Tab-separated table of C-alpha atoms and ligand atoms in Angstrom:
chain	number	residue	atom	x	y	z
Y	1	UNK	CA	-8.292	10.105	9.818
Y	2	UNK	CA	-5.116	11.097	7.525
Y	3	UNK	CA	-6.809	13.276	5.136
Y	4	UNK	CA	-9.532	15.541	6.696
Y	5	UNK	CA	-11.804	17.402	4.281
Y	6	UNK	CA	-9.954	17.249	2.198
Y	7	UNK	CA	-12.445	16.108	-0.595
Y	8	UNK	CA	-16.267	18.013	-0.721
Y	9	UNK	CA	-18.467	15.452	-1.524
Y	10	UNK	CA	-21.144	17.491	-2.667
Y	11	UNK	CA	-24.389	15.977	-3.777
Y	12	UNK	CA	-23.200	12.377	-3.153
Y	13	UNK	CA	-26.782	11.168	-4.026
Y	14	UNK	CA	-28.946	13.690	-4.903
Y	15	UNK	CA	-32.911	14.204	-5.908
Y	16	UNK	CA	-33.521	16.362	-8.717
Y	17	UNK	CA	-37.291	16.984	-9.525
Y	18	UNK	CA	-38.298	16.985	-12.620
Y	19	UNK	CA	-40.745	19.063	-14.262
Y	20	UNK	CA	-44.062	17.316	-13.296
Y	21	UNK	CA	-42.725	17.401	-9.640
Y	22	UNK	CA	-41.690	14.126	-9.214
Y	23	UNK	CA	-38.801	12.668	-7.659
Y	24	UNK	CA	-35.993	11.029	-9.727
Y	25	UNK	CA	-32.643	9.659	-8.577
Y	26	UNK	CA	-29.835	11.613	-9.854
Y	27	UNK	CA	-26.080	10.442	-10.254
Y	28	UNK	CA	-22.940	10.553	-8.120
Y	29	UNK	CA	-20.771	13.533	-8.348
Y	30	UNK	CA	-17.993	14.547	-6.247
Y	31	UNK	CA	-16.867	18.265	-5.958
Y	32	UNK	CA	-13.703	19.037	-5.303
Y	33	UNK	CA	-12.710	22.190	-3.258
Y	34	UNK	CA	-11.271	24.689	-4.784
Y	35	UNK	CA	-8.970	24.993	-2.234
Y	36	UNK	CA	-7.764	21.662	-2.551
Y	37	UNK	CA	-7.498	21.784	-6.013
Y	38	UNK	CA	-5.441	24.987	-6.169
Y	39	UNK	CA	-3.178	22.923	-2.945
Y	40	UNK	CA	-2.810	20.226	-5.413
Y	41	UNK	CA	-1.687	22.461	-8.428
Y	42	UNK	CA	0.816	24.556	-6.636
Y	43	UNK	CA	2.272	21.192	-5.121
Y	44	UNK	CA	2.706	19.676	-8.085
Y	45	UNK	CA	4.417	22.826	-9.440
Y	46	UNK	CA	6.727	22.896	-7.048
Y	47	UNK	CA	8.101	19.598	-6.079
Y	48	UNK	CA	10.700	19.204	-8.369
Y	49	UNK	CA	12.174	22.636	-7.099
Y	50	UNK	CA	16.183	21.692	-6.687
Y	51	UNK	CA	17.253	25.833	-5.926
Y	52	UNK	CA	18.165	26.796	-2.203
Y	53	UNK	CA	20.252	25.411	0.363
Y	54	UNK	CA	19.022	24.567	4.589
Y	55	UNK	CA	19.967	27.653	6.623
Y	56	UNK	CA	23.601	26.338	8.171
Y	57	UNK	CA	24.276	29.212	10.133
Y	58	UNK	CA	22.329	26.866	13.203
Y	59	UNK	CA	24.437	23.621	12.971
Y	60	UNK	CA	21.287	21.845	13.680
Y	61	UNK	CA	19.392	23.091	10.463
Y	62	UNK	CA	21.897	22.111	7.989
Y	63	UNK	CA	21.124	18.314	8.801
Y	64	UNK	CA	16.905	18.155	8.584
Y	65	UNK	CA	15.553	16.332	5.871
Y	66	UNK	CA	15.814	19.254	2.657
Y	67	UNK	CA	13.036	17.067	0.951
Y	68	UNK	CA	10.192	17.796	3.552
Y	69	UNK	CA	7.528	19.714	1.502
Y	70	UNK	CA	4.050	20.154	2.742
Y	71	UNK	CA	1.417	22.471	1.743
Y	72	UNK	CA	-1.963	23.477	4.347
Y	73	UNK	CA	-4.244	25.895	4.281
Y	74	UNK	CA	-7.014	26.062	7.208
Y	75	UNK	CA	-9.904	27.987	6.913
Y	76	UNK	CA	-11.578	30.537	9.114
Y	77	UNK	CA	-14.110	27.815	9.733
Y	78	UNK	CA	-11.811	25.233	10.243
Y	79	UNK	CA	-11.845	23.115	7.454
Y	80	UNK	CA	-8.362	21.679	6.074
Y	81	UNK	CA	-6.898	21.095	2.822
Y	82	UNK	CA	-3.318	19.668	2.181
Y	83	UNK	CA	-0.778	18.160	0.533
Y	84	UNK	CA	2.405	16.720	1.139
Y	85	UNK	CA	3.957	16.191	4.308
Y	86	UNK	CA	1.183	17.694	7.296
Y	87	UNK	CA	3.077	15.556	10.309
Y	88	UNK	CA	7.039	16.638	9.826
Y	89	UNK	CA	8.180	18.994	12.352
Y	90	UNK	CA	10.779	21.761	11.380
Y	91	UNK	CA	11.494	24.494	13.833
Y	92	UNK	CA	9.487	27.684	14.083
Y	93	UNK	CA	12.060	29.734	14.125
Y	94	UNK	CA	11.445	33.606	13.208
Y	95	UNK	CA	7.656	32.761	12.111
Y	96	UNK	CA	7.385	32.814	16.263
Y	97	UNK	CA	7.926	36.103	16.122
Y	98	UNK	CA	4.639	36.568	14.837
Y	99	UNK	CA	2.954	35.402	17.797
Y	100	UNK	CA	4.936	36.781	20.828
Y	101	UNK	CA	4.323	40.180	19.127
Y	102	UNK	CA	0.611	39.609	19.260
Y	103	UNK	CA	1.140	38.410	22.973
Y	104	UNK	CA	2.403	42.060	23.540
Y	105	UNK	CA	0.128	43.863	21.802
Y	106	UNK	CA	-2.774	41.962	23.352
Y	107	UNK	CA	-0.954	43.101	26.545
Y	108	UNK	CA	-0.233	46.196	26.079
Y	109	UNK	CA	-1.360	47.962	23.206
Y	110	UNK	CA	-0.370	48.948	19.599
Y	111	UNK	CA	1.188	52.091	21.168
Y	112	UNK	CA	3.633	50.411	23.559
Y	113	UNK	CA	4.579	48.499	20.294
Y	114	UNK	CA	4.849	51.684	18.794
Y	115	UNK	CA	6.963	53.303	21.103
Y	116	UNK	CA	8.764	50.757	22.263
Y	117	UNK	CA	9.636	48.714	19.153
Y	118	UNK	CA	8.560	50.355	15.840
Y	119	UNK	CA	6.822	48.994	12.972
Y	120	UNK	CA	8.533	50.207	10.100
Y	121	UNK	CA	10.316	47.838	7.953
Y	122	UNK	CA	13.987	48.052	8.477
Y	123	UNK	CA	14.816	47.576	4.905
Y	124	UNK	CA	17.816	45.371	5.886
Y	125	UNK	CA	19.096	41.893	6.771
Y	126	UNK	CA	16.954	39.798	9.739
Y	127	UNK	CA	19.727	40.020	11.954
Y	128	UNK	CA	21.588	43.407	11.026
Y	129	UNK	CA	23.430	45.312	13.549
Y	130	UNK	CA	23.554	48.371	11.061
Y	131	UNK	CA	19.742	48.813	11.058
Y	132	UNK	CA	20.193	49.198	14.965
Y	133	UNK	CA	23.162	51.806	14.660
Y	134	UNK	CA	21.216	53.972	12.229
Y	135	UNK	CA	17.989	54.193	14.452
Y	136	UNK	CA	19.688	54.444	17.633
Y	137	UNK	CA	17.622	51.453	18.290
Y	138	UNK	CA	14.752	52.477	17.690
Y	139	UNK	CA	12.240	51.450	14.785
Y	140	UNK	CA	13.502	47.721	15.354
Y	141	UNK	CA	10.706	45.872	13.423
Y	142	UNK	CA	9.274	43.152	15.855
Y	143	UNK	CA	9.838	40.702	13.039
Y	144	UNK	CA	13.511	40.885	12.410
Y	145	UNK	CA	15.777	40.102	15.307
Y	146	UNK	CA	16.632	43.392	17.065
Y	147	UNK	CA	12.772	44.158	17.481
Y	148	UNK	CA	11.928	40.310	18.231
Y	149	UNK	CA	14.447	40.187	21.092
Y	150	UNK	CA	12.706	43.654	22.217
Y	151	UNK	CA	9.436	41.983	21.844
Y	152	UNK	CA	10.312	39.311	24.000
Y	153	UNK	CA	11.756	41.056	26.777
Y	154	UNK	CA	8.907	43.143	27.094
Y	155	UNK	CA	6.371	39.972	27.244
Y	156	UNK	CA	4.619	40.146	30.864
Y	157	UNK	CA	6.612	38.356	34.025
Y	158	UNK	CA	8.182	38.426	36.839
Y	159	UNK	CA	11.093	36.559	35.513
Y	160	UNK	CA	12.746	34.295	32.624
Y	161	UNK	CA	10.327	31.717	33.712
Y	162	UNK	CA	7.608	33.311	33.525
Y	163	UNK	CA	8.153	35.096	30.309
Y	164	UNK	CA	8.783	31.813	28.719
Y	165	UNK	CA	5.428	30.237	30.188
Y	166	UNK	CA	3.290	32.957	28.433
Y	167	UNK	CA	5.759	32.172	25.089
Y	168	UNK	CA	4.809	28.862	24.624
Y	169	UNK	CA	1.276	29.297	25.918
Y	170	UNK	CA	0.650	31.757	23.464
Y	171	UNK	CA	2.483	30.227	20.966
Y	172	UNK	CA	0.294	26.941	21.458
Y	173	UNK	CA	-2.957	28.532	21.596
Y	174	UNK	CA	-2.487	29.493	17.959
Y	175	UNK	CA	-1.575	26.108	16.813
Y	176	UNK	CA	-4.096	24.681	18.750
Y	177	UNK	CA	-2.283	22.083	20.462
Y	178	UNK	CA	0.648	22.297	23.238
Y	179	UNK	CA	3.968	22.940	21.369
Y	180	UNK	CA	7.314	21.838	22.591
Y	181	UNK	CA	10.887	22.198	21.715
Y	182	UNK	CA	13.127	21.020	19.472
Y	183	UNK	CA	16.413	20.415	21.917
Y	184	UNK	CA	19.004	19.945	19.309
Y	185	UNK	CA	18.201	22.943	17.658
Y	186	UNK	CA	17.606	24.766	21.046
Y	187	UNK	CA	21.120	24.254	22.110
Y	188	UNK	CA	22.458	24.457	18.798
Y	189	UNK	CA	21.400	27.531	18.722
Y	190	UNK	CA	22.069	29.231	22.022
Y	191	UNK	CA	25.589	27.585	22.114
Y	192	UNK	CA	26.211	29.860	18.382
Y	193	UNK	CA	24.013	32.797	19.017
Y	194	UNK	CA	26.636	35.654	19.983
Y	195	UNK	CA	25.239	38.120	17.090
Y	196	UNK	CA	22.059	37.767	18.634
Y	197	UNK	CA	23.684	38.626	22.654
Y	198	UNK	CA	25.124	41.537	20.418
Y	199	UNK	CA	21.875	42.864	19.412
Y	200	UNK	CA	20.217	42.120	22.224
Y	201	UNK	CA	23.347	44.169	24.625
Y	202	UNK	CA	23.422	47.096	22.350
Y	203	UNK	CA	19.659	47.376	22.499
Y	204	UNK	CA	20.259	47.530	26.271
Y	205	UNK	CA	22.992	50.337	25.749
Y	206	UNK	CA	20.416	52.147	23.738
Y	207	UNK	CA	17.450	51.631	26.666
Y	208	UNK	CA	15.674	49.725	24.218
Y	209	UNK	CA	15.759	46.280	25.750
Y	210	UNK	CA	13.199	45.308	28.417
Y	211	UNK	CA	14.704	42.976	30.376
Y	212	UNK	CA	17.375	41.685	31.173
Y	213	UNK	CA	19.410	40.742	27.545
Y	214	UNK	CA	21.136	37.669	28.108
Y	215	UNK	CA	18.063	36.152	29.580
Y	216	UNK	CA	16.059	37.630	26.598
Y	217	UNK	CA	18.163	36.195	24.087
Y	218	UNK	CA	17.970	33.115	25.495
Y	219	UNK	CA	13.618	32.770	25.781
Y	220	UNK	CA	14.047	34.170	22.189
Y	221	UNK	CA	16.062	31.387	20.950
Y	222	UNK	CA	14.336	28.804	22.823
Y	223	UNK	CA	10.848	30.531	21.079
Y	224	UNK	CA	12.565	30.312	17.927
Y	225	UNK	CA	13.498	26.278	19.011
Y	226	UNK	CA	9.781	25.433	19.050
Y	227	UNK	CA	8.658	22.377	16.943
Y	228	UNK	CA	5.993	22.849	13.981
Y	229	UNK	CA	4.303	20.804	11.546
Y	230	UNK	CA	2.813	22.046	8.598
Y	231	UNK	CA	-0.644	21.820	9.982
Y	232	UNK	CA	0.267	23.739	13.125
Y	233	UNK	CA	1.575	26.369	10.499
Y	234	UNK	CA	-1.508	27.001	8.921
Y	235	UNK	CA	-4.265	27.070	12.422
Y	236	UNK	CA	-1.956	29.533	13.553
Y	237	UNK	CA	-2.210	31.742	10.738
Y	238	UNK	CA	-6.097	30.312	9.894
Y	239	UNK	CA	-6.619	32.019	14.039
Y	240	UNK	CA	-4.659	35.489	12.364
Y	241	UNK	CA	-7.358	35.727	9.736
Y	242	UNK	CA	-10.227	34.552	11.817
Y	243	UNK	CA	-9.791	37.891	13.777
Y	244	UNK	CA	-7.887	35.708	16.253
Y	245	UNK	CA	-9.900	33.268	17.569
Y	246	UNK	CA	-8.807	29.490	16.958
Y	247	UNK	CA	-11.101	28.577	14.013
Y	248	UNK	CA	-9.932	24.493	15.321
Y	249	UNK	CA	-10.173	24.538	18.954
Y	250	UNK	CA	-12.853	27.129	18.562
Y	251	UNK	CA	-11.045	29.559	21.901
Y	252	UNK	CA	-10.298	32.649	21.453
Y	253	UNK	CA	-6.794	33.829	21.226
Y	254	UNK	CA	-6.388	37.530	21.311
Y	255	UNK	CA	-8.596	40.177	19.695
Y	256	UNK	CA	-9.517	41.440	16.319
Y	257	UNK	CA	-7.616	44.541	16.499
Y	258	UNK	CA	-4.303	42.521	17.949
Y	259	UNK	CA	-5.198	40.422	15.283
Y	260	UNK	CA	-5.410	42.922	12.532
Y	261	UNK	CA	-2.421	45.041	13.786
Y	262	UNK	CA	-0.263	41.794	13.927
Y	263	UNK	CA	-1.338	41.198	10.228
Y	264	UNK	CA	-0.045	44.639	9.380
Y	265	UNK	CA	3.811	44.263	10.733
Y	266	UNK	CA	3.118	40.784	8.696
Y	267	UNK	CA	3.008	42.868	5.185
Y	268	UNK	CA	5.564	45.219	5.605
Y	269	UNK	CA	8.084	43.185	7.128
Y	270	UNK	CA	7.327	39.095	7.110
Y	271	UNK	CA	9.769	38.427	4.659
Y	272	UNK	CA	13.073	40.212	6.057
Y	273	UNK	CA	14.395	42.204	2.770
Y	274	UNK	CA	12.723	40.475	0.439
Y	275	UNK	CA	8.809	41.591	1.990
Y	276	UNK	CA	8.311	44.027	-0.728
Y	277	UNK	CA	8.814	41.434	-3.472
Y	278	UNK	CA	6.782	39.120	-1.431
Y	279	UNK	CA	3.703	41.846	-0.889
Y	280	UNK	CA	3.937	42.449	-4.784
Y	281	UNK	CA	3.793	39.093	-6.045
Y	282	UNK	CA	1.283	37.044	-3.194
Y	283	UNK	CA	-0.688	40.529	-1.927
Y	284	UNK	CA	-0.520	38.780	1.261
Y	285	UNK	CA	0.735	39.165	4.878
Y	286	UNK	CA	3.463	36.174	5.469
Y	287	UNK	CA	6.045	34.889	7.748
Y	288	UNK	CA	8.919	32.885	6.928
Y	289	UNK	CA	11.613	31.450	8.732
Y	290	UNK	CA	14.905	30.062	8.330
Y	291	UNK	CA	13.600	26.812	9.742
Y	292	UNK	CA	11.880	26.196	6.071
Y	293	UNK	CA	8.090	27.480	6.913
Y	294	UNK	CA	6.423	30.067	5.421
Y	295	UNK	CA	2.683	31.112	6.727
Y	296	UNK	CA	0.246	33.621	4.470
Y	297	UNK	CA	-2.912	35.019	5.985
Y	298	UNK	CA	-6.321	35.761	3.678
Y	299	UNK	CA	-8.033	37.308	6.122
Y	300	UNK	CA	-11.533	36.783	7.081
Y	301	UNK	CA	-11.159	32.963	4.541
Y	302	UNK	CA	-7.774	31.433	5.622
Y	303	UNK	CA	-4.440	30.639	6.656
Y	304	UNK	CA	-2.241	28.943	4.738
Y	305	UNK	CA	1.774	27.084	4.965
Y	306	UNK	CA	4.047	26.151	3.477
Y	307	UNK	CA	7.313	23.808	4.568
Y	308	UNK	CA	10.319	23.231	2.421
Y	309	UNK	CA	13.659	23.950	4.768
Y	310	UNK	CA	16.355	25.172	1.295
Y	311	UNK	CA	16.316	28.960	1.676
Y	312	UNK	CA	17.532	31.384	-0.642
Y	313	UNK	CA	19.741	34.444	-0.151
Y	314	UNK	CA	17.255	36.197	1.948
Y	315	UNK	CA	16.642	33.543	4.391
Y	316	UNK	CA	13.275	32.379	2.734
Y	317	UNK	CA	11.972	29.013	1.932
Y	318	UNK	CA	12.666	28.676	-1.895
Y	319	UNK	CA	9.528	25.965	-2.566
Y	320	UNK	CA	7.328	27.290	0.504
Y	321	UNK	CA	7.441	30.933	-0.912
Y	322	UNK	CA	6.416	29.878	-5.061
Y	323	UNK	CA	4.078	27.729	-3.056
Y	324	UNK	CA	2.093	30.016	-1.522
Y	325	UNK	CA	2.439	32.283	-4.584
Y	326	UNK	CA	0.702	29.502	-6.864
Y	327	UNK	CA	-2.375	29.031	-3.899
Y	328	UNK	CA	-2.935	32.578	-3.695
Y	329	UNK	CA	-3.085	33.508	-7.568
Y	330	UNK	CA	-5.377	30.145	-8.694
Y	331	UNK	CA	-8.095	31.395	-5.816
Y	332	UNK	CA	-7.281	34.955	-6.629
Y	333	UNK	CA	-6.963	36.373	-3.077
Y	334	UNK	CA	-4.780	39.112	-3.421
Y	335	UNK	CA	-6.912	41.704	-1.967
Y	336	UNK	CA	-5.526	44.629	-4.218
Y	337	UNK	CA	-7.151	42.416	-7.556
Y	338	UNK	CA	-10.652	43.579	-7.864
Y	339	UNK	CA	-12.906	42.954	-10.618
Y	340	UNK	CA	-13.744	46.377	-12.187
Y	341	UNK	CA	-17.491	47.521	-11.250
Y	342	UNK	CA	-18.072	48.935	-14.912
Y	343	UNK	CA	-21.260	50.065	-14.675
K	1	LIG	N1	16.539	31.887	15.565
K	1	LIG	C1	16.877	32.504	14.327
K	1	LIG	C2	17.854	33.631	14.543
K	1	LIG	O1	17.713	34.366	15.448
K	1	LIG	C3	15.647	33.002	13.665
K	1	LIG	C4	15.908	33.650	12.355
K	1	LIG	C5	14.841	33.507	11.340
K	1	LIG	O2	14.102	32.540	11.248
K	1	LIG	O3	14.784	34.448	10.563
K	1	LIG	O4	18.799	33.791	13.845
């Protein structure tokens, strides 16, 4: 079944009663969700977006298709609306970050986060070294690199292999279906990632790494190889604003308050440098990643993604970002718009 829900067929042969009580046969008519409507709008908006370029920086990601675009929002009771291309599979990349962080704090608590990792934005590039200089490594946002890497070393486990087990388990749980990875970009990646064994070594000069970093980098980079469709993109954010159980498999996957905490590092930092654009122009948590994804969380009605891989400057999917933006303002979901109570 290709296209699931996507169409509300409301009152597909109704009775209406008329006045004297008796029973007439009314007409056809087919509703169409707002959801998918404002799906359909925002793709057609954006298709024929040329700007951005594929991340290159990870040979691997310079050579996937730059004309994937899909669009999918899940809701928090599991229905899905899309359009454009659900089945593709990009790699996760830093969106993953999302979800190893809520591993840890379902593990150990907003405070180890806290004091641990930080959660306040560090106002510069995803993958700065400066940002750990200036903090002495501390208040390394879990969703830039420095405070990813962190995150992952601290994940529970006896070893690398263990670590990595939780990963992907977690990691699945959200998308409702057993992830795997994307080799070529895997070793692309860890063959090229020396700025990331930086970070990750003077995090461990600092005391700020939690195992051991050259094994840390590498479960990082093989999170960050994970492959994603479009769909997957939007259960796992649908399970972030359904308090964080799996509105699809219908499990649950860590708690409301993991949930809601996760959804708070998602706001102030989901975007690298450009979050406080984002947060002013969608009103909503995201995540993007230089694989092309994007995911935005409504909580409490839905998740939604979007997949395009040409970034711009700040490492954020050009098509998935005015995507999301054109979803969230036809349903008017940003939760700072309220309709004034004037009497
Ligand atoms: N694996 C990528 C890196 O560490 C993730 C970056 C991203 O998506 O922002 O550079």
């Amino acid at each position: 079944m290709k296209r699931i829900f996507s169409l509300l067929i409301a009152g597909v042969f109704f009775l209406t009663w008329n006045a004297s009580g008796q029973a007439k046969k009314g007409k056809t008519e087919v509703v169409i969700s707002p959801y998918q409507l404002a799906v359909d709008h925002a793709f057609e908006k954006c298709k024929d977006i040329k700007e951005g370029k594929n991340a290159d920086y990870i040979k691997e990601l310079a050579s996937v298709d730059s004309n994937i675009f899909g669009i999918c929002i899940v809701t928090v009771d599991g229905q899905v609306f899309y359009k454009g291309d659900l089945d593709s599979r990009v790699s996760i990349q830093s969106i993953s970050k999302v979800f190893t962080l809520a591993r840890v704090l379902e593990e150990q608590g907003p405070k180890a986060v806290m004091d641990k990792i930080g959660v306040d934005a560090t106002g510069l590039r995803f993958n700065s070294i400066i940002a750990i200089e200036l903090q002495k490594g501390k208040e390394i946002n879990p969703l830039v690199n420095p405070g990813a890497i962190a995150t992952t070393s601290l994940v529970a486990g006896a070893d690398s292999a263990a670590k990595w087990k939780s990963i992907i388990q977690i990691q699945s749980e959200f998308a409702g279906r057993p992830l795997d990875i994307n080799r070529p970009v895997y070793i692309s990646e860890a063959g090229d990632n020396l700025r990331n064994q930086a970070i990750a070594h003077l995090l461990f000069a600092y005391n700020r790494m939690y195992f051991d970093p050259v094994q840390s980098t590498d479960i990082y980079t093989k999170q960050c190889a994970l492959n994603v469709n479009t769909r997957d993109l939007a259960t796992m954010a649908a399970t972030l604003a359904n308090g964080g159980f799996n509105p699809v498999t219908k499990k649950k996957v860590v708690s409301p308050e993991t949930a809601a905490f996760t959804l708070s590092v998602m706001a102030t930092a989901g975007l690298y440098d450009d979050s406080g654009q984002w947060l002013f122009a969608v009103g909503l948590p995201g995540k993007s990643g230089v694989g092309g994804g994007i995911i935005a969380v409504c909580p409490g009605k839905f998740g939604i993604a979007a997949i395009s891989p040409p970034l711009n400057e700040a490492g954020n999917s050009v098509k998935a970002q005015r995507a999301i933006f054109e979803v969230s303002r036809e349903l008017k979901v940003n939760p700072y718009l309220v309709e004034p109570r004037t009497k």
